[in-house]
């Protein structure tokens, strides 16, 4: 059975890993990644399309300068995209987040295993926790970089606006606001770093204790050496 200190440390890391797993599920499930106001020129007036969307679905509304408002519509992100690059990047972000979800799940399993037992394999110990938490954090960071790139380089919001209202004319300008579904990914990275730090402190303390128990023979009393 593991020591009380080990159980406490790994149980704490398990809690942070589970929180990370839950938040990744929230990130994938919610549609508050981006809120955009996309402005287009019309025949007699300008038109503004308001969009709120995530990786899978979103809503859109149309406002005309004269005060006319079209009722809110729900759309599927993949169905509204005609730009292959934008669609491919959305798929890539989803795949990366699924990989981070699996990494977080494996990290949770490793920390739980260490909290209740002493695995013989080295990789099932702290090394495995370091690996899966690091991978999860890297995947999340990549997703956070790719999404803004898709917005700015591939005109994701503009493409979705055209998909909602096909009669729109020339795009004038866009305003973007990142929602909580995007920003809480920073919390996931923080949780992964926290898990690594917790296990590092345990591993360092264990290593120091082991070194103390393996003192060189020259530090032993002289009568013991003579014996």
mmCIF file of C-alpha atoms in Angstrom:
data_model
loop_
_atom_site.group_PDB
_atom_site.id
_atom_site.type_symbol
_atom_site.label_atom_id
_atom_site.label_comp_id
_atom_site.label_asym_id
_atom_site.label_seq_id
_atom_site.Cartn_x
_atom_site.Cartn_y
_atom_site.Cartn_z
ATOM 1 C CA UNK A 1 0.000 0.000 0.000
ATOM 2 C CA UNK A 2 1.206 3.547 -0.708
ATOM 3 C CA UNK A 3 2.168 5.881 2.116
ATOM 4 C CA UNK A 4 -0.258 8.491 3.366
ATOM 5 C CA UNK A 5 1.880 11.236 1.827
ATOM 6 C CA UNK A 6 1.828 9.559 -1.580
ATOM 7 C CA UNK A 7 -1.928 8.959 -1.428
ATOM 8 C CA UNK A 8 -2.579 12.605 -0.542
ATOM 9 C CA UNK A 9 -0.336 14.004 -3.283
ATOM 10 C CA UNK A 10 -1.635 11.740 -6.032
ATOM 11 C CA UNK A 11 -5.246 12.208 -4.903
ATOM 12 C CA UNK A 12 -4.761 15.978 -5.257
ATOM 13 C CA UNK A 13 -3.296 15.496 -8.731
ATOM 14 C CA UNK A 14 -6.197 13.182 -9.589
ATOM 15 C CA UNK A 15 -8.652 15.933 -8.626
ATOM 16 C CA UNK A 16 -6.950 18.474 -10.907
ATOM 17 C CA UNK A 17 -6.871 15.940 -13.777
ATOM 18 C CA UNK A 18 -10.587 15.222 -13.394
ATOM 19 C CA UNK A 19 -11.330 18.959 -13.371
ATOM 20 C CA UNK A 20 -9.280 19.299 -16.566
ATOM 21 C CA UNK A 21 -11.236 16.445 -18.173
ATOM 22 C CA UNK A 22 -14.594 18.010 -17.271
ATOM 23 C CA UNK A 23 -13.585 21.444 -18.595
ATOM 24 C CA UNK A 24 -12.438 19.976 -21.920
ATOM 25 C CA UNK A 25 -15.890 18.358 -22.227
ATOM 26 C CA UNK A 26 -17.464 21.788 -21.566
ATOM 27 C CA UNK A 27 -15.206 23.399 -24.192
ATOM 28 C CA UNK A 28 -16.272 20.853 -26.810
ATOM 29 C CA UNK A 29 -19.969 20.950 -25.920
ATOM 30 C CA UNK A 30 -20.622 24.701 -25.648
ATOM 31 C CA UNK A 31 -20.988 27.195 -28.504
ATOM 32 C CA UNK A 32 -19.580 30.299 -26.840
ATOM 33 C CA UNK A 33 -16.155 30.269 -28.484
ATOM 34 C CA UNK A 34 -16.734 33.375 -30.544
ATOM 35 C CA UNK A 35 -19.183 36.271 -30.849
ATOM 36 C CA UNK A 36 -18.790 38.250 -34.069
ATOM 37 C CA UNK A 37 -20.478 41.217 -35.660
ATOM 38 C CA UNK A 38 -19.874 41.070 -39.406
ATOM 39 C CA UNK A 39 -20.847 44.113 -41.467
ATOM 40 C CA UNK A 40 -21.808 43.967 -45.158
ATOM 41 C CA UNK A 41 -22.780 46.647 -47.657
ATOM 42 C CA UNK A 42 -26.322 46.494 -49.062
ATOM 43 C CA UNK A 43 -28.145 48.142 -51.925
ATOM 44 C CA UNK A 44 -29.562 51.017 -49.864
ATOM 45 C CA UNK A 45 -28.169 50.311 -46.410
ATOM 46 C CA UNK A 46 -25.595 48.226 -44.594
ATOM 47 C CA UNK A 47 -26.361 44.882 -42.973
ATOM 48 C CA UNK A 48 -24.843 43.509 -39.767
ATOM 49 C CA UNK A 49 -24.834 39.796 -39.018
ATOM 50 C CA UNK A 50 -24.396 38.839 -35.368
ATOM 51 C CA UNK A 51 -22.907 35.382 -34.803
ATOM 52 C CA UNK A 52 -22.275 33.294 -31.706
ATOM 53 C CA UNK A 53 -20.756 29.885 -32.335
ATOM 54 C CA UNK A 54 -18.510 27.062 -31.194
ATOM 55 C CA UNK A 55 -16.929 24.136 -32.981
ATOM 56 C CA UNK A 56 -20.157 22.361 -33.897
ATOM 57 C CA UNK A 57 -23.067 24.815 -33.908
ATOM 58 C CA UNK A 58 -24.052 28.438 -33.436
ATOM 59 C CA UNK A 59 -26.716 31.096 -33.866
ATOM 60 C CA UNK A 60 -26.953 34.041 -36.246
ATOM 61 C CA UNK A 61 -29.104 37.174 -36.498
ATOM 62 C CA UNK A 62 -29.333 39.853 -39.165
ATOM 63 C CA UNK A 63 -29.749 43.575 -38.481
ATOM 64 C CA UNK A 64 -30.397 46.245 -41.119
ATOM 65 C CA UNK A 65 -29.531 49.901 -40.457
ATOM 66 C CA UNK A 66 -33.145 50.952 -40.862
ATOM 67 C CA UNK A 67 -34.021 48.878 -37.781
ATOM 68 C CA UNK A 68 -35.216 45.635 -39.337
ATOM 69 C CA UNK A 69 -34.184 42.460 -37.514
ATOM 70 C CA UNK A 70 -34.403 38.922 -38.877
ATOM 71 C CA UNK A 71 -35.257 36.250 -36.314
ATOM 72 C CA UNK A 72 -32.402 34.248 -34.833
ATOM 73 C CA UNK A 73 -31.316 31.117 -36.670
ATOM 74 C CA UNK A 74 -29.408 28.057 -35.525
ATOM 75 C CA UNK A 75 -26.771 26.594 -37.825
ATOM 76 C CA UNK A 76 -24.210 23.793 -37.987
ATOM 77 C CA UNK A 77 -20.687 25.119 -38.425
ATOM 78 C CA UNK A 78 -19.529 22.399 -40.845
ATOM 79 C CA UNK A 79 -22.630 22.796 -43.045
ATOM 80 C CA UNK A 80 -22.197 26.567 -43.332
ATOM 81 C CA UNK A 81 -18.570 26.469 -44.458
ATOM 82 C CA UNK A 82 -17.707 26.428 -48.163
ATOM 83 C CA UNK A 83 -14.052 27.318 -47.497
ATOM 84 C CA UNK A 84 -12.152 24.015 -47.368
ATOM 85 C CA UNK A 85 -9.272 25.472 -45.322
ATOM 86 C CA UNK A 86 -11.592 26.859 -42.652
ATOM 87 C CA UNK A 87 -13.515 23.574 -42.424
ATOM 88 C CA UNK A 88 -10.310 21.515 -42.264
ATOM 89 C CA UNK A 89 -8.956 23.659 -39.442
ATOM 90 C CA UNK A 90 -12.177 23.271 -37.441
ATOM 91 C CA UNK A 91 -11.890 19.502 -37.842
ATOM 92 C CA UNK A 92 -8.217 19.674 -36.801
ATOM 93 C CA UNK A 93 -9.117 21.643 -33.649
ATOM 94 C CA UNK A 94 -11.804 19.088 -32.739
ATOM 95 C CA UNK A 95 -9.356 16.194 -33.220
ATOM 96 C CA UNK A 96 -6.720 17.962 -31.100
ATOM 97 C CA UNK A 97 -9.229 18.571 -28.301
ATOM 98 C CA UNK A 98 -10.320 14.931 -28.399
ATOM 99 C CA UNK A 99 -6.648 13.932 -28.049
ATOM 100 C CA UNK A 100 -6.313 16.300 -25.086
ATOM 101 C CA UNK A 101 -9.446 14.696 -23.606
ATOM 102 C CA UNK A 102 -7.887 11.238 -23.904
ATOM 103 C CA UNK A 103 -4.602 12.517 -22.434
ATOM 104 C CA UNK A 104 -6.475 13.993 -19.490
ATOM 105 C CA UNK A 105 -8.370 10.728 -18.999
ATOM 106 C CA UNK A 106 -5.137 8.702 -19.014
ATOM 107 C CA UNK A 107 -3.537 11.147 -16.580
ATOM 108 C CA UNK A 108 -6.553 10.746 -14.277
ATOM 109 C CA UNK A 109 -6.171 6.974 -14.469
ATOM 110 C CA UNK A 110 -2.454 7.112 -13.673
ATOM 111 C CA UNK A 111 -2.883 9.420 -10.687
ATOM 112 C CA UNK A 112 -5.776 7.325 -9.342
ATOM 113 C CA UNK A 113 -3.720 4.136 -9.695
ATOM 114 C CA UNK A 114 -0.797 5.685 -7.802
ATOM 115 C CA UNK A 115 -3.081 7.024 -5.070
ATOM 116 C CA UNK A 116 -4.254 3.498 -4.156
ATOM 117 C CA UNK A 117 -1.290 1.288 -5.123
ATOM 118 C CA UNK A 118 2.420 1.139 -5.955
ATOM 119 C CA UNK A 119 2.778 0.249 -9.661
ATOM 120 C CA UNK A 120 5.877 -1.736 -10.589
ATOM 121 C CA UNK A 121 6.266 -0.207 -14.054
ATOM 122 C CA UNK A 122 8.154 3.107 -14.114
ATOM 123 C CA UNK A 123 5.893 4.618 -16.769
ATOM 124 C CA UNK A 124 2.822 4.113 -14.584
ATOM 125 C CA UNK A 125 4.373 6.323 -11.903
ATOM 126 C CA UNK A 126 5.289 10.023 -11.979
ATOM 127 C CA UNK A 127 6.816 9.681 -15.470
ATOM 128 C CA UNK A 128 3.447 8.754 -16.938
ATOM 129 C CA UNK A 129 1.704 11.624 -15.132
ATOM 130 C CA UNK A 130 4.299 14.104 -16.435
ATOM 131 C CA UNK A 131 3.888 12.759 -19.978
ATOM 132 C CA UNK A 132 0.096 12.809 -20.230
ATOM 133 C CA UNK A 133 -0.330 16.156 -18.464
ATOM 134 C CA UNK A 134 2.305 17.733 -20.704
ATOM 135 C CA UNK A 135 0.644 16.337 -23.836
ATOM 136 C CA UNK A 136 -2.760 17.568 -22.696
ATOM 137 C CA UNK A 137 -1.408 21.078 -22.079
ATOM 138 C CA UNK A 138 0.372 21.132 -25.460
ATOM 139 C CA UNK A 139 -2.781 20.009 -27.299
ATOM 140 C CA UNK A 140 -4.842 22.719 -25.593
ATOM 141 C CA UNK A 141 -2.251 25.372 -26.443
ATOM 142 C CA UNK A 142 -2.253 24.300 -30.107
ATOM 143 C CA UNK A 143 -6.071 24.514 -30.199
ATOM 144 C CA UNK A 144 -5.950 28.018 -28.687
ATOM 145 C CA UNK A 145 -3.521 29.099 -31.422
ATOM 146 C CA UNK A 146 -5.318 27.465 -34.359
ATOM 147 C CA UNK A 147 -8.745 28.948 -33.608
ATOM 148 C CA UNK A 148 -7.684 32.635 -33.862
ATOM 149 C CA UNK A 149 -5.663 31.758 -36.965
ATOM 150 C CA UNK A 150 -8.831 30.336 -38.505
ATOM 151 C CA UNK A 151 -10.717 33.513 -37.619
ATOM 152 C CA UNK A 152 -8.157 35.938 -39.017
ATOM 153 C CA UNK A 153 -6.587 34.044 -41.920
ATOM 154 C CA UNK A 154 -9.554 32.046 -43.228
ATOM 155 C CA UNK A 155 -12.320 34.519 -42.358
ATOM 156 C CA UNK A 156 -14.307 31.948 -40.376
ATOM 157 C CA UNK A 157 -16.961 34.395 -39.129
ATOM 158 C CA UNK A 158 -17.440 35.883 -42.602
ATOM 159 C CA UNK A 159 -17.823 32.416 -44.116
ATOM 160 C CA UNK A 160 -20.425 31.480 -41.514
ATOM 161 C CA UNK A 161 -22.322 34.730 -42.116
ATOM 162 C CA UNK A 162 -22.505 33.989 -45.855
ATOM 163 C CA UNK A 163 -23.714 30.502 -44.984
ATOM 164 C CA UNK A 164 -26.537 31.922 -42.853
ATOM 165 C CA UNK A 165 -27.661 34.576 -45.345
ATOM 166 C CA UNK A 166 -26.663 33.810 -48.928
ATOM 167 C CA UNK A 167 -27.822 37.187 -50.358
ATOM 168 C CA UNK A 168 -25.171 39.190 -48.486
ATOM 169 C CA UNK A 169 -22.955 41.403 -50.620
ATOM 170 C CA UNK A 170 -19.513 42.934 -49.964
ATOM 171 C CA UNK A 171 -17.913 42.393 -46.562
ATOM 172 C CA UNK A 172 -16.915 45.692 -44.930
ATOM 173 C CA UNK A 173 -15.521 44.863 -41.492
ATOM 174 C CA UNK A 174 -15.766 42.427 -38.598
ATOM 175 C CA UNK A 175 -15.596 42.671 -34.804
ATOM 176 C CA UNK A 176 -14.692 39.594 -32.777
ATOM 177 C CA UNK A 177 -15.042 38.787 -29.089
ATOM 178 C CA UNK A 178 -13.747 35.494 -27.720
ATOM 179 C CA UNK A 179 -16.207 33.788 -25.375
ATOM 180 C CA UNK A 180 -15.784 31.803 -22.174
ATOM 181 C CA UNK A 181 -15.593 28.479 -24.052
ATOM 182 C CA UNK A 182 -12.296 29.704 -25.500
ATOM 183 C CA UNK A 183 -10.799 31.388 -22.454
ATOM 184 C CA UNK A 184 -11.452 28.551 -19.997
ATOM 185 C CA UNK A 185 -8.868 26.548 -21.943
ATOM 186 C CA UNK A 186 -6.301 28.626 -20.049
ATOM 187 C CA UNK A 187 -7.686 27.049 -16.881
ATOM 188 C CA UNK A 188 -7.049 23.592 -18.374
ATOM 189 C CA UNK A 189 -3.388 24.479 -18.971
ATOM 190 C CA UNK A 190 -3.148 25.817 -15.413
ATOM 191 C CA UNK A 191 -4.621 22.577 -14.018
ATOM 192 C CA UNK A 192 -2.159 20.492 -16.011
ATOM 193 C CA UNK A 193 0.754 22.543 -14.713
ATOM 194 C CA UNK A 194 -0.619 22.191 -11.168
ATOM 195 C CA UNK A 195 -0.763 18.398 -11.506
ATOM 196 C CA UNK A 196 2.842 18.294 -12.718
ATOM 197 C CA UNK A 197 4.019 20.521 -9.847
ATOM 198 C CA UNK A 198 2.231 18.375 -7.227
ATOM 199 C CA UNK A 199 3.799 15.168 -8.535
ATOM 200 C CA UNK A 200 7.204 16.866 -8.890
ATOM 201 C CA UNK A 201 7.193 17.829 -5.202
ATOM 202 C CA UNK A 202 6.295 14.260 -4.239
ATOM 203 C CA UNK A 203 8.927 12.795 -6.561
ATOM 204 C CA UNK A 204 11.600 15.209 -5.330
ATOM 205 C CA UNK A 205 10.819 14.472 -1.664
ATOM 206 C CA UNK A 206 10.942 10.715 -2.345
ATOM 207 C CA UNK A 207 14.272 11.054 -4.151
ATOM 208 C CA UNK A 208 15.782 13.107 -1.299
ATOM 209 C CA UNK A 209 14.610 10.551 1.281
ATOM 210 C CA UNK A 210 16.066 7.709 -0.793
ATOM 211 C CA UNK A 211 19.426 9.490 -1.002
ATOM 212 C CA UNK A 212 19.489 9.955 2.762
ATOM 213 C CA UNK A 213 18.920 6.237 3.235
ATOM 214 C CA UNK A 214 21.732 5.401 0.807
ATOM 215 C CA UNK A 215 24.524 7.419 2.397
ATOM 216 C CA UNK A 216 28.031 6.474 1.272
ATOM 217 C CA UNK A 217 29.958 4.120 3.508
ATOM 218 C CA UNK A 218 32.494 6.832 4.372
ATOM 219 C CA UNK A 219 29.793 8.602 6.370
ATOM 220 C CA UNK A 220 29.267 5.532 8.573
ATOM 221 C CA UNK A 221 30.912 5.303 12.064
ATOM 222 C CA UNK A 222 34.497 4.033 12.049
ATOM 223 C CA UNK A 223 33.764 1.082 14.339
ATOM 224 C CA UNK A 224 31.110 -0.124 11.890
ATOM 225 C CA UNK A 225 33.596 0.104 9.025
ATOM 226 C CA UNK A 226 36.224 -1.850 11.014
ATOM 227 C CA UNK A 227 33.674 -4.511 11.849
#
